[in-house]
């Protein structure tokens, strides 16, 4: 009887150690993903600033021999690029997170 209980205790300790290792690996993956997300966000913010700057330059520079309608269409084109970029990154981030954050049954 004691031998059976000792075996069960040893098995439970091994399981607990394995679960703890898995948890540490998951924590490491989570921190890595958070770091990657921060890098992506930083790059995105930089691109948005760059596009906003270009947008304001395009709006402030009059088209020679043209009308303001051409400037408005340029502004709308840049806005469309910003919106599509934001939508793409949002969906890509969701896909990446959903792939890595699924739960495993023990």
mmCIF file with all atom_site columns, C-alpha atoms in Angstrom:
data_model
loop_
_atom_site.group_PDB
_atom_site.id
_atom_site.type_symbol
_atom_site.label_atom_id
_atom_site.label_alt_id
_atom_site.label_comp_id
_atom_site.label_asym_id
_atom_site.label_entity_id
_atom_site.label_seq_id
_atom_site.pdbx_PDB_ins_code
_atom_site.Cartn_x
_atom_site.Cartn_y
_atom_site.Cartn_z
_atom_site.occupancy
_atom_site.B_iso_or_equiv
_atom_site.pdbx_formal_charge
_atom_site.auth_seq_id
_atom_site.auth_comp_id
_atom_site.auth_asym_id
_atom_site.auth_atom_id
_atom_site.pdbx_PDB_model_num
ATOM 1   C CA . UNK A 1 1   ? 0.000   0.000  0.000   1.00 0.00 ? 1   UNK A CA 1
ATOM 2   C CA . UNK A 1 2   ? 2.761   2.448  0.948   1.00 0.00 ? 2   UNK A CA 1
ATOM 3   C CA . UNK A 1 3   ? 4.683   1.588  -2.228  1.00 0.00 ? 3   UNK A CA 1
ATOM 4   C CA . UNK A 1 4   ? 1.592   2.370  -4.350  1.00 0.00 ? 4   UNK A CA 1
ATOM 5   C CA . UNK A 1 5   ? 1.163   5.732  -2.625  1.00 0.00 ? 5   UNK A CA 1
ATOM 6   C CA . UNK A 1 6   ? 4.868   6.541  -3.067  1.00 0.00 ? 6   UNK A CA 1
ATOM 7   C CA . UNK A 1 7   ? 4.588   5.741  -6.787  1.00 0.00 ? 7   UNK A CA 1
ATOM 8   C CA . UNK A 1 8   ? 1.523   7.959  -7.109  1.00 0.00 ? 8   UNK A CA 1
ATOM 9   C CA . UNK A 1 9   ? 3.302   10.766 -5.256  1.00 0.00 ? 9   UNK A CA 1
ATOM 10  C CA . UNK A 1 10  ? 6.345   10.448 -7.526  1.00 0.00 ? 10  UNK A CA 1
ATOM 11  C CA . UNK A 1 11  ? 4.110   10.480 -10.590 1.00 0.00 ? 11  UNK A CA 1
ATOM 12  C CA . UNK A 1 12  ? 2.222   13.542 -9.326  1.00 0.00 ? 12  UNK A CA 1
ATOM 13  C CA . UNK A 1 13  ? 5.517   15.341 -8.642  1.00 0.00 ? 13  UNK A CA 1
ATOM 14  C CA . UNK A 1 14  ? 6.719   14.594 -12.181 1.00 0.00 ? 14  UNK A CA 1
ATOM 15  C CA . UNK A 1 15  ? 3.423   15.873 -13.580 1.00 0.00 ? 15  UNK A CA 1
ATOM 16  C CA . UNK A 1 16  ? 3.656   19.052 -11.500 1.00 0.00 ? 16  UNK A CA 1
ATOM 17  C CA . UNK A 1 17  ? 7.239   19.645 -12.665 1.00 0.00 ? 17  UNK A CA 1
ATOM 18  C CA . UNK A 1 18  ? 6.220   19.097 -16.294 1.00 0.00 ? 18  UNK A CA 1
ATOM 19  C CA . UNK A 1 19  ? 3.290   21.500 -15.939 1.00 0.00 ? 19  UNK A CA 1
ATOM 20  C CA . UNK A 1 20  ? 5.590   24.083 -14.346 1.00 0.00 ? 20  UNK A CA 1
ATOM 21  C CA . UNK A 1 21  ? 8.060   23.765 -17.258 1.00 0.00 ? 21  UNK A CA 1
ATOM 22  C CA . UNK A 1 22  ? 5.223   24.155 -19.781 1.00 0.00 ? 22  UNK A CA 1
ATOM 23  C CA . UNK A 1 23  ? 3.970   27.209 -17.920 1.00 0.00 ? 23  UNK A CA 1
ATOM 24  C CA . UNK A 1 24  ? 7.442   28.779 -17.974 1.00 0.00 ? 24  UNK A CA 1
ATOM 25  C CA . UNK A 1 25  ? 7.704   28.145 -21.718 1.00 0.00 ? 25  UNK A CA 1
ATOM 26  C CA . UNK A 1 26  ? 4.294   29.728 -22.276 1.00 0.00 ? 26  UNK A CA 1
ATOM 27  C CA . UNK A 1 27  ? 5.273   32.757 -20.182 1.00 0.00 ? 27  UNK A CA 1
ATOM 28  C CA . UNK A 1 28  ? 8.410   33.128 -22.265 1.00 0.00 ? 28  UNK A CA 1
ATOM 29  C CA . UNK A 1 29  ? 6.375   32.885 -25.479 1.00 0.00 ? 29  UNK A CA 1
ATOM 30  C CA . UNK A 1 30  ? 3.920   35.490 -24.196 1.00 0.00 ? 30  UNK A CA 1
ATOM 31  C CA . UNK A 1 31  ? 6.729   37.938 -23.376 1.00 0.00 ? 31  UNK A CA 1
ATOM 32  C CA . UNK A 1 32  ? 8.267   37.328 -26.778 1.00 0.00 ? 32  UNK A CA 1
ATOM 33  C CA . UNK A 1 33  ? 4.927   37.998 -28.487 1.00 0.00 ? 33  UNK A CA 1
ATOM 34  C CA . UNK A 1 34  ? 4.386   41.146 -26.426 1.00 0.00 ? 34  UNK A CA 1
ATOM 35  C CA . UNK A 1 35  ? 7.822   42.375 -27.449 1.00 0.00 ? 35  UNK A CA 1
ATOM 36  C CA . UNK A 1 36  ? 7.078   41.590 -31.089 1.00 0.00 ? 36  UNK A CA 1
ATOM 37  C CA . UNK A 1 37  ? 3.762   43.447 -30.850 1.00 0.00 ? 37  UNK A CA 1
ATOM 38  C CA . UNK A 1 38  ? 5.490   46.491 -29.368 1.00 0.00 ? 38  UNK A CA 1
ATOM 39  C CA . UNK A 1 39  ? 7.999   46.475 -32.245 1.00 0.00 ? 39  UNK A CA 1
ATOM 40  C CA . UNK A 1 40  ? 5.193   46.205 -34.796 1.00 0.00 ? 40  UNK A CA 1
ATOM 41  C CA . UNK A 1 41  ? 3.268   48.995 -33.072 1.00 0.00 ? 41  UNK A CA 1
ATOM 42  C CA . UNK A 1 42  ? 6.362   51.198 -33.094 1.00 0.00 ? 42  UNK A CA 1
ATOM 43  C CA . UNK A 1 43  ? 6.904   50.574 -36.811 1.00 0.00 ? 43  UNK A CA 1
ATOM 44  C CA . UNK A 1 44  ? 3.233   51.216 -37.506 1.00 0.00 ? 44  UNK A CA 1
ATOM 45  C CA . UNK A 1 45  ? 3.280   54.474 -35.541 1.00 0.00 ? 45  UNK A CA 1
ATOM 46  C CA . UNK A 1 46  ? 6.331   55.551 -37.498 1.00 0.00 ? 46  UNK A CA 1
ATOM 47  C CA . UNK A 1 47  ? 4.660   54.752 -40.828 1.00 0.00 ? 47  UNK A CA 1
ATOM 48  C CA . UNK A 1 48  ? 1.481   56.544 -39.784 1.00 0.00 ? 48  UNK A CA 1
ATOM 49  C CA . UNK A 1 49  ? 3.489   59.637 -38.841 1.00 0.00 ? 49  UNK A CA 1
ATOM 50  C CA . UNK A 1 50  ? 5.305   59.475 -42.154 1.00 0.00 ? 50  UNK A CA 1
ATOM 51  C CA . UNK A 1 51  ? 2.041   59.145 -44.078 1.00 0.00 ? 51  UNK A CA 1
ATOM 52  C CA . UNK A 1 52  ? 0.395   61.933 -42.088 1.00 0.00 ? 52  UNK A CA 1
ATOM 53  C CA . UNK A 1 53  ? 3.364   64.172 -42.884 1.00 0.00 ? 53  UNK A CA 1
ATOM 54  C CA . UNK A 1 54  ? 3.113   63.299 -46.572 1.00 0.00 ? 54  UNK A CA 1
ATOM 55  C CA . UNK A 1 55  ? -0.624  63.869 -46.415 1.00 0.00 ? 55  UNK A CA 1
ATOM 56  C CA . UNK A 1 56  ? -0.209  67.346 -44.943 1.00 0.00 ? 56  UNK A CA 1
ATOM 57  C CA . UNK A 1 57  ? 2.488   68.172 -47.514 1.00 0.00 ? 57  UNK A CA 1
ATOM 58  C CA . UNK A 1 58  ? 0.217   67.061 -50.364 1.00 0.00 ? 58  UNK A CA 1
ATOM 59  C CA . UNK A 1 59  ? -2.687  69.102 -49.043 1.00 0.00 ? 59  UNK A CA 1
ATOM 60  C CA . UNK A 1 60  ? -0.595  72.236 -48.558 1.00 0.00 ? 60  UNK A CA 1
ATOM 61  C CA . UNK A 1 61  ? 1.075   72.094 -51.990 1.00 0.00 ? 61  UNK A CA 1
ATOM 62  C CA . UNK A 1 62  ? -1.319  73.447 -54.614 1.00 0.00 ? 62  UNK A CA 1
ATOM 63  C CA . UNK A 1 63  ? -1.518  71.668 -57.937 1.00 0.00 ? 63  UNK A CA 1
ATOM 64  C CA . UNK A 1 64  ? -0.263  73.994 -60.673 1.00 0.00 ? 64  UNK A CA 1
ATOM 65  C CA . UNK A 1 65  ? -3.060  74.676 -63.114 1.00 0.00 ? 65  UNK A CA 1
ATOM 66  C CA . UNK A 1 66  ? -5.374  72.373 -61.214 1.00 0.00 ? 66  UNK A CA 1
ATOM 67  C CA . UNK A 1 67  ? -8.156  72.760 -58.760 1.00 0.00 ? 67  UNK A CA 1
ATOM 68  C CA . UNK A 1 68  ? -8.605  71.819 -55.123 1.00 0.00 ? 68  UNK A CA 1
ATOM 69  C CA . UNK A 1 69  ? -10.477 68.678 -56.155 1.00 0.00 ? 69  UNK A CA 1
ATOM 70  C CA . UNK A 1 70  ? -7.166  67.031 -57.113 1.00 0.00 ? 70  UNK A CA 1
ATOM 71  C CA . UNK A 1 71  ? -5.730  67.815 -53.685 1.00 0.00 ? 71  UNK A CA 1
ATOM 72  C CA . UNK A 1 72  ? -8.787  66.326 -52.015 1.00 0.00 ? 72  UNK A CA 1
ATOM 73  C CA . UNK A 1 73  ? -8.471  63.120 -54.033 1.00 0.00 ? 73  UNK A CA 1
ATOM 74  C CA . UNK A 1 74  ? -4.796  62.779 -53.014 1.00 0.00 ? 74  UNK A CA 1
ATOM 75  C CA . UNK A 1 75  ? -5.778  63.242 -49.394 1.00 0.00 ? 75  UNK A CA 1
ATOM 76  C CA . UNK A 1 76  ? -8.514  60.630 -49.738 1.00 0.00 ? 76  UNK A CA 1
ATOM 77  C CA . UNK A 1 77  ? -6.066  58.179 -51.330 1.00 0.00 ? 77  UNK A CA 1
ATOM 78  C CA . UNK A 1 78  ? -3.626  58.543 -48.436 1.00 0.00 ? 78  UNK A CA 1
ATOM 79  C CA . UNK A 1 79  ? -6.460  58.141 -45.924 1.00 0.00 ? 79  UNK A CA 1
ATOM 80  C CA . UNK A 1 80  ? -7.534  54.951 -47.699 1.00 0.00 ? 80  UNK A CA 1
ATOM 81  C CA . UNK A 1 81  ? -3.984  53.582 -47.467 1.00 0.00 ? 81  UNK A CA 1
ATOM 82  C CA . UNK A 1 82  ? -3.858  54.363 -43.747 1.00 0.00 ? 82  UNK A CA 1
ATOM 83  C CA . UNK A 1 83  ? -7.188  52.649 -43.137 1.00 0.00 ? 83  UNK A CA 1
ATOM 84  C CA . UNK A 1 84  ? -6.309  49.536 -45.155 1.00 0.00 ? 84  UNK A CA 1
ATOM 85  C CA . UNK A 1 85  ? -2.936  49.316 -43.399 1.00 0.00 ? 85  UNK A CA 1
ATOM 86  C CA . UNK A 1 86  ? -4.621  49.505 -40.006 1.00 0.00 ? 86  UNK A CA 1
ATOM 87  C CA . UNK A 1 87  ? -7.187  46.833 -40.952 1.00 0.00 ? 87  UNK A CA 1
ATOM 88  C CA . UNK A 1 88  ? -4.494  44.501 -42.303 1.00 0.00 ? 88  UNK A CA 1
ATOM 89  C CA . UNK A 1 89  ? -2.295  44.791 -39.204 1.00 0.00 ? 89  UNK A CA 1
ATOM 90  C CA . UNK A 1 90  ? -5.259  44.319 -36.907 1.00 0.00 ? 90  UNK A CA 1
ATOM 91  C CA . UNK A 1 91  ? -6.319  41.096 -38.651 1.00 0.00 ? 91  UNK A CA 1
ATOM 92  C CA . UNK A 1 92  ? -2.718  39.794 -38.840 1.00 0.00 ? 92  UNK A CA 1
ATOM 93  C CA . UNK A 1 93  ? -2.168  40.462 -35.144 1.00 0.00 ? 93  UNK A CA 1
ATOM 94  C CA . UNK A 1 94  ? -5.407  38.653 -34.277 1.00 0.00 ? 94  UNK A CA 1
ATOM 95  C CA . UNK A 1 95  ? -4.372  35.645 -36.379 1.00 0.00 ? 95  UNK A CA 1
ATOM 96  C CA . UNK A 1 96  ? -0.918  35.478 -34.784 1.00 0.00 ? 96  UNK A CA 1
ATOM 97  C CA . UNK A 1 97  ? -2.283  35.783 -31.268 1.00 0.00 ? 97  UNK A CA 1
ATOM 98  C CA . UNK A 1 98  ? -5.043  33.230 -31.804 1.00 0.00 ? 98  UNK A CA 1
ATOM 99  C CA . UNK A 1 99  ? -2.516  30.698 -33.113 1.00 0.00 ? 99  UNK A CA 1
ATOM 100 C CA . UNK A 1 100 ? -0.267  31.099 -30.085 1.00 0.00 ? 100 UNK A CA 1
ATOM 101 C CA . UNK A 1 101 ? -2.800  31.558 -27.312 1.00 0.00 ? 101 UNK A CA 1
ATOM 102 C CA . UNK A 1 102 ? -4.876  28.378 -27.662 1.00 0.00 ? 102 UNK A CA 1
ATOM 103 C CA . UNK A 1 103 ? -5.344  26.278 -24.537 1.00 0.00 ? 103 UNK A CA 1
ATOM 104 C CA . UNK A 1 104 ? -4.022  22.754 -24.280 1.00 0.00 ? 104 UNK A CA 1
ATOM 105 C CA . UNK A 1 105 ? -5.800  20.014 -22.378 1.00 0.00 ? 105 UNK A CA 1
ATOM 106 C CA . UNK A 1 106 ? -3.620  18.169 -19.878 1.00 0.00 ? 106 UNK A CA 1
#
